[in-house]
């Protein structure tokens, strides 16, 4: 089979045809709720303050899965309050069988998919792209994270917030307090994007306030409703100081005592309600969670996610490209402060995060210290994006510096993403493209990369097509690129019917999947391919998942 670049002609033709089918954004009625005025709220899960009783209420949530819009015996009442520095959510969850409420997890950012839980999604900028989510179960376990463009979510971010839960005779309650200082938001804006979701684990029923079709994702902020009455929310002085003092005493057997100490910290200041600056001095990562151990059975480097709080804050602002995943990350923050598995001291650094009007900004500049392996060097990464409309975002990215301190290395790139949740009425559809080029002390060869992805991620049909190329001379010193010199063709999809009443009423959903990945060298020689197909793949109404796969592959 010949997989040379003439496949690009077919992809571009398909892309052109799909663009002709894109309609204008459909107008839909939007869910609205005003926030009441908070007065002396004590976070204990009781919801017994007078302010809760006086606040406007969302009287119930609508079933989203498995039968959108149909009534359920699970009723949820939600009230929202705000004062000058906090946002409060009081949620009462009734259950006809409260003894069967499921709860297993108490771990921070643990997997709550097997527990009854409540989740809140916030879009403070109202741009339908970036936001935050907060989730808890009846045990008060906390899960939080960032929502980035395209509906992706990450739990690596940890915010400062509080929640208390309480069992009741009819179910359970949850009381949230989210400080304004935890969030980035534009000052003076009266409304934010909001969605609320409740999940019943024992029969896997999902209920939401907004976005209640089967094609809707909770993290798709284009389907969120509106929370109003937040004009008075303030971030205070916008100044926070996080110092540290570290001491070490060593007393080896038979030797003399010796000691060492270190001091440093971070200063955060809000330049404006939308824009914050973080200054770090002698950065310390002693509290960082250890990496999960991995065994490498491939010829490519392993990917380890970032877990250091300094780099996680605002990390969604540096996300780039569509359909890249871990195959290419232009700015990979783990390249800073780590080199060949060893810690590199960071003497000082400055980070600027937030937005200015329709612009989103992420700027990082760090001075890395000298070690036995590296020279002292300056490392820079910057990302800027602009919202041309509710559906179209265009961005730029640039990195400069080499963690080793030897040689020059620069990368610049541009990307664009057009996405909608109203394609042909209420379907999800997106088109994304990107291009990068690198310069400096690089190996010979092609120094550019590019990619295009077309995606139709919906409940019945989930289909995508993707092509991307990485030059054999691409070597982003501050990025992650395990397979340079390759051209990728990926595509496929899943047909996912829900049978309903009848012979297959014991099945919640079928998944007939086929995905193909072909990786060629730049001369057209096939380096590897993988075909994944699932001729039998079902999720049962009782919760079990049964699957048989056929996965031939070639290296």
PDB file of C-alpha atoms in Angstrom, residues 29-156:
ATOM      1  CA  UNK A  29     -32.292  29.474  24.750  1.00  0.00           C
ATOM      2  CA  UNK A  30     -29.717  29.836  27.505  1.00  0.00           C
ATOM      3  CA  UNK A  31     -30.164  28.819  31.131  1.00  0.00           C
ATOM      4  CA  UNK A  32     -29.791  31.777  33.524  1.00  0.00           C
ATOM      5  CA  UNK A  33     -29.531  31.994  37.329  1.00  0.00           C
ATOM      6  CA  UNK A  34     -28.738  35.041  39.487  1.00  0.00           C
ATOM      7  CA  UNK A  35     -26.522  34.757  42.552  1.00  0.00           C
ATOM      8  CA  UNK A  36     -28.008  35.868  45.861  1.00  0.00           C
ATOM      9  CA  UNK A  37     -26.222  38.020  48.436  1.00  0.00           C
ATOM     10  CA  UNK A  38     -24.211  36.045  50.973  1.00  0.00           C
ATOM     11  CA  UNK A  39     -24.289  36.989  54.665  1.00  0.00           C
ATOM     12  CA  UNK A  40     -22.360  35.080  57.364  1.00  0.00           C
ATOM     13  CA  UNK A  41     -22.194  31.721  55.605  1.00  0.00           C
ATOM     14  CA  UNK A  42     -20.603  28.956  57.673  1.00  0.00           C
ATOM     15  CA  UNK A  43     -19.371  26.067  55.544  1.00  0.00           C
ATOM     16  CA  UNK A  44     -20.681  22.973  57.320  1.00  0.00           C
ATOM     17  CA  UNK A  45     -22.992  21.306  54.795  1.00  0.00           C
ATOM     18  CA  UNK A  46     -26.180  22.281  56.669  1.00  0.00           C
ATOM     19  CA  UNK A  47     -27.575  25.042  54.383  1.00  0.00           C
ATOM     20  CA  UNK A  48     -29.483  26.457  57.359  1.00  0.00           C
ATOM     21  CA  UNK A  49     -28.535  30.152  57.043  1.00  0.00           C
ATOM     22  CA  UNK A  50     -31.315  32.574  56.095  1.00  0.00           C
ATOM     23  CA  UNK A  51     -29.399  33.664  52.987  1.00  0.00           C
ATOM     24  CA  UNK A  52     -29.739  30.169  51.501  1.00  0.00           C
ATOM     25  CA  UNK A  53     -33.513  30.223  51.884  1.00  0.00           C
ATOM     26  CA  UNK A  54     -33.768  33.666  50.275  1.00  0.00           C
ATOM     27  CA  UNK A  55     -31.507  32.925  47.295  1.00  0.00           C
ATOM     28  CA  UNK A  56     -32.967  32.116  43.858  1.00  0.00           C
ATOM     29  CA  UNK A  57     -32.912  28.378  43.183  1.00  0.00           C
ATOM     30  CA  UNK A  58     -32.344  26.019  40.305  1.00  0.00           C
ATOM     31  CA  UNK A  59     -35.251  23.752  41.295  1.00  0.00           C
ATOM     32  CA  UNK A  60     -33.959  20.635  39.562  1.00  0.00           C
ATOM     33  CA  UNK A  61     -31.525  19.209  37.029  1.00  0.00           C
ATOM     34  CA  UNK A  62     -32.464  17.540  33.734  1.00  0.00           C
ATOM     35  CA  UNK A  63     -31.486  13.994  32.835  1.00  0.00           C
ATOM     36  CA  UNK A  64     -28.693  13.963  30.238  1.00  0.00           C
ATOM     37  CA  UNK A  65     -27.748  10.265  30.157  1.00  0.00           C
ATOM     38  CA  UNK A  66     -29.065   7.703  29.356  1.00  0.00           C
ATOM     39  CA  UNK A  67     -32.485   9.193  28.445  1.00  0.00           C
ATOM     40  CA  UNK A  68     -32.189  12.963  27.858  1.00  0.00           C
ATOM     41  CA  UNK A  69     -35.071  15.006  29.209  1.00  0.00           C
ATOM     42  CA  UNK A  70     -36.930  12.138  30.864  1.00  0.00           C
ATOM     43  CA  UNK A  71     -37.927  12.534  34.550  1.00  0.00           C
ATOM     44  CA  UNK A  72     -35.976  10.785  37.305  1.00  0.00           C
ATOM     45  CA  UNK A  73     -36.694  10.118  41.002  1.00  0.00           C
ATOM     46  CA  UNK A  74     -33.515  12.047  41.879  1.00  0.00           C
ATOM     47  CA  UNK A  75     -34.210  15.704  42.594  1.00  0.00           C
ATOM     48  CA  UNK A  76     -31.553  18.384  43.019  1.00  0.00           C
ATOM     49  CA  UNK A  77     -32.027  21.921  44.358  1.00  0.00           C
ATOM     50  CA  UNK A  78     -29.194  24.395  43.823  1.00  0.00           C
ATOM     51  CA  UNK A  79     -28.774  27.863  45.308  1.00  0.00           C
ATOM     52  CA  UNK A  80     -25.891  30.236  44.646  1.00  0.00           C
ATOM     53  CA  UNK A  81     -24.612  33.123  46.758  1.00  0.00           C
ATOM     54  CA  UNK A  82     -21.807  35.649  46.365  1.00  0.00           C
ATOM     55  CA  UNK A  83     -20.162  38.301  48.508  1.00  0.00           C
ATOM     56  CA  UNK A  84     -17.234  40.565  47.690  1.00  0.00           C
ATOM     57  CA  UNK A  85     -14.626  37.802  47.938  1.00  0.00           C
ATOM     58  CA  UNK A  86     -16.321  34.390  47.678  1.00  0.00           C
ATOM     59  CA  UNK A  87     -18.717  32.361  45.574  1.00  0.00           C
ATOM     60  CA  UNK A  88     -20.958  29.866  47.414  1.00  0.00           C
ATOM     61  CA  UNK A  89     -22.945  26.877  46.142  1.00  0.00           C
ATOM     62  CA  UNK A  90     -25.539  25.097  48.279  1.00  0.00           C
ATOM     63  CA  UNK A  91     -26.773  21.855  46.726  1.00  0.00           C
ATOM     64  CA  UNK A  92     -29.425  19.502  48.129  1.00  0.00           C
ATOM     65  CA  UNK A  93     -29.571  16.042  46.535  1.00  0.00           C
ATOM     66  CA  UNK A  94     -32.636  13.910  47.248  1.00  0.00           C
ATOM     67  CA  UNK A  95     -32.562  10.167  46.645  1.00  0.00           C
ATOM     68  CA  UNK A  96     -35.517   7.730  46.966  1.00  0.00           C
ATOM     69  CA  UNK A  97     -33.089   5.161  48.404  1.00  0.00           C
ATOM     70  CA  UNK A  98     -30.508   7.167  50.395  1.00  0.00           C
ATOM     71  CA  UNK A  99     -29.008   3.987  51.819  1.00  0.00           C
ATOM     72  CA  UNK A 100     -27.803   3.061  48.318  1.00  0.00           C
ATOM     73  CA  UNK A 101     -25.815   6.253  47.723  1.00  0.00           C
ATOM     74  CA  UNK A 102     -22.393   5.095  46.540  1.00  0.00           C
ATOM     75  CA  UNK A 103     -19.121   6.474  47.940  1.00  0.00           C
ATOM     76  CA  UNK A 104     -15.646   4.908  47.906  1.00  0.00           C
ATOM     77  CA  UNK A 105     -13.104   7.660  47.305  1.00  0.00           C
ATOM     78  CA  UNK A 106     -11.573  10.198  49.683  1.00  0.00           C
ATOM     79  CA  UNK A 107      -8.302  10.816  47.806  1.00  0.00           C
ATOM     80  CA  UNK A 108      -7.608  14.335  46.513  1.00  0.00           C
ATOM     81  CA  UNK A 109      -8.239  14.373  42.741  1.00  0.00           C
ATOM     82  CA  UNK A 110      -9.182  10.700  42.944  1.00  0.00           C
ATOM     83  CA  UNK A 111     -11.416   8.971  40.411  1.00  0.00           C
ATOM     84  CA  UNK A 112     -15.018   9.734  41.413  1.00  0.00           C
ATOM     85  CA  UNK A 113     -16.646   7.960  38.454  1.00  0.00           C
ATOM     86  CA  UNK A 114     -17.754   5.124  40.724  1.00  0.00           C
ATOM     87  CA  UNK A 115     -19.286   7.457  43.319  1.00  0.00           C
ATOM     88  CA  UNK A 116     -22.383   9.611  43.459  1.00  0.00           C
ATOM     89  CA  UNK A 117     -20.981  13.094  42.924  1.00  0.00           C
ATOM     90  CA  UNK A 118     -21.723  16.739  42.171  1.00  0.00           C
ATOM     91  CA  UNK A 119     -19.611  18.877  39.815  1.00  0.00           C
ATOM     92  CA  UNK A 120     -19.482  22.606  39.042  1.00  0.00           C
ATOM     93  CA  UNK A 121     -17.949  24.071  35.868  1.00  0.00           C
ATOM     94  CA  UNK A 122     -17.121  27.807  35.776  1.00  0.00           C
ATOM     95  CA  UNK A 123     -16.233  29.970  32.793  1.00  0.00           C
ATOM     96  CA  UNK A 124     -15.251  33.293  34.424  1.00  0.00           C
ATOM     97  CA  UNK A 125     -14.268  34.982  31.156  1.00  0.00           C
ATOM     98  CA  UNK A 126     -17.419  33.909  29.344  1.00  0.00           C
ATOM     99  CA  UNK A 127     -15.353  32.943  26.289  1.00  0.00           C
ATOM    100  CA  UNK A 128     -16.769  29.364  26.184  1.00  0.00           C
ATOM    101  CA  UNK A 129     -13.218  27.966  26.083  1.00  0.00           C
ATOM    102  CA  UNK A 130     -11.227  28.135  29.314  1.00  0.00           C
ATOM    103  CA  UNK A 131     -12.484  27.540  32.815  1.00  0.00           C
ATOM    104  CA  UNK A 132     -12.370  25.579  36.070  1.00  0.00           C
ATOM    105  CA  UNK A 133     -14.232  22.612  37.511  1.00  0.00           C
ATOM    106  CA  UNK A 134     -14.852  21.466  41.093  1.00  0.00           C
ATOM    107  CA  UNK A 135     -16.264  18.063  42.068  1.00  0.00           C
ATOM    108  CA  UNK A 136     -17.136  16.298  45.326  1.00  0.00           C
ATOM    109  CA  UNK A 137     -18.886  13.177  46.615  1.00  0.00           C
ATOM    110  CA  UNK A 138     -20.872  12.505  49.800  1.00  0.00           C
ATOM    111  CA  UNK A 139     -17.601  11.959  51.705  1.00  0.00           C
ATOM    112  CA  UNK A 140     -16.390  15.459  50.832  1.00  0.00           C
ATOM    113  CA  UNK A 141     -13.570  14.233  48.578  1.00  0.00           C
ATOM    114  CA  UNK A 142     -12.276  17.061  46.395  1.00  0.00           C
ATOM    115  CA  UNK A 143     -11.422  16.979  42.709  1.00  0.00           C
ATOM    116  CA  UNK A 144     -10.602  20.133  40.773  1.00  0.00           C
ATOM    117  CA  UNK A 145      -8.906  21.131  37.560  1.00  0.00           C
ATOM    118  CA  UNK A 146      -8.706  23.285  34.467  1.00  0.00           C
ATOM    119  CA  UNK A 147     -10.868  23.216  31.356  1.00  0.00           C
ATOM    120  CA  UNK A 148      -9.055  24.236  28.182  1.00  0.00           C
ATOM    121  CA  UNK A 149     -10.071  25.020  24.620  1.00  0.00           C
ATOM    122  CA  UNK A 150     -11.754  22.100  22.891  1.00  0.00           C
ATOM    123  CA  UNK A 151     -13.356  20.734  26.065  1.00  0.00           C
ATOM    124  CA  UNK A 152     -10.200  19.095  27.429  1.00  0.00           C
ATOM    125  CA  UNK A 153      -9.800  18.867  31.199  1.00  0.00           C
ATOM    126  CA  UNK A 154      -6.896  18.264  33.567  1.00  0.00           C
ATOM    127  CA  UNK A 155      -6.854  17.575  37.318  1.00  0.00           C
ATOM    128  CA  UNK A 156      -3.188  18.584  37.724  1.00  0.00           C
TER     129      UNK A 156
END
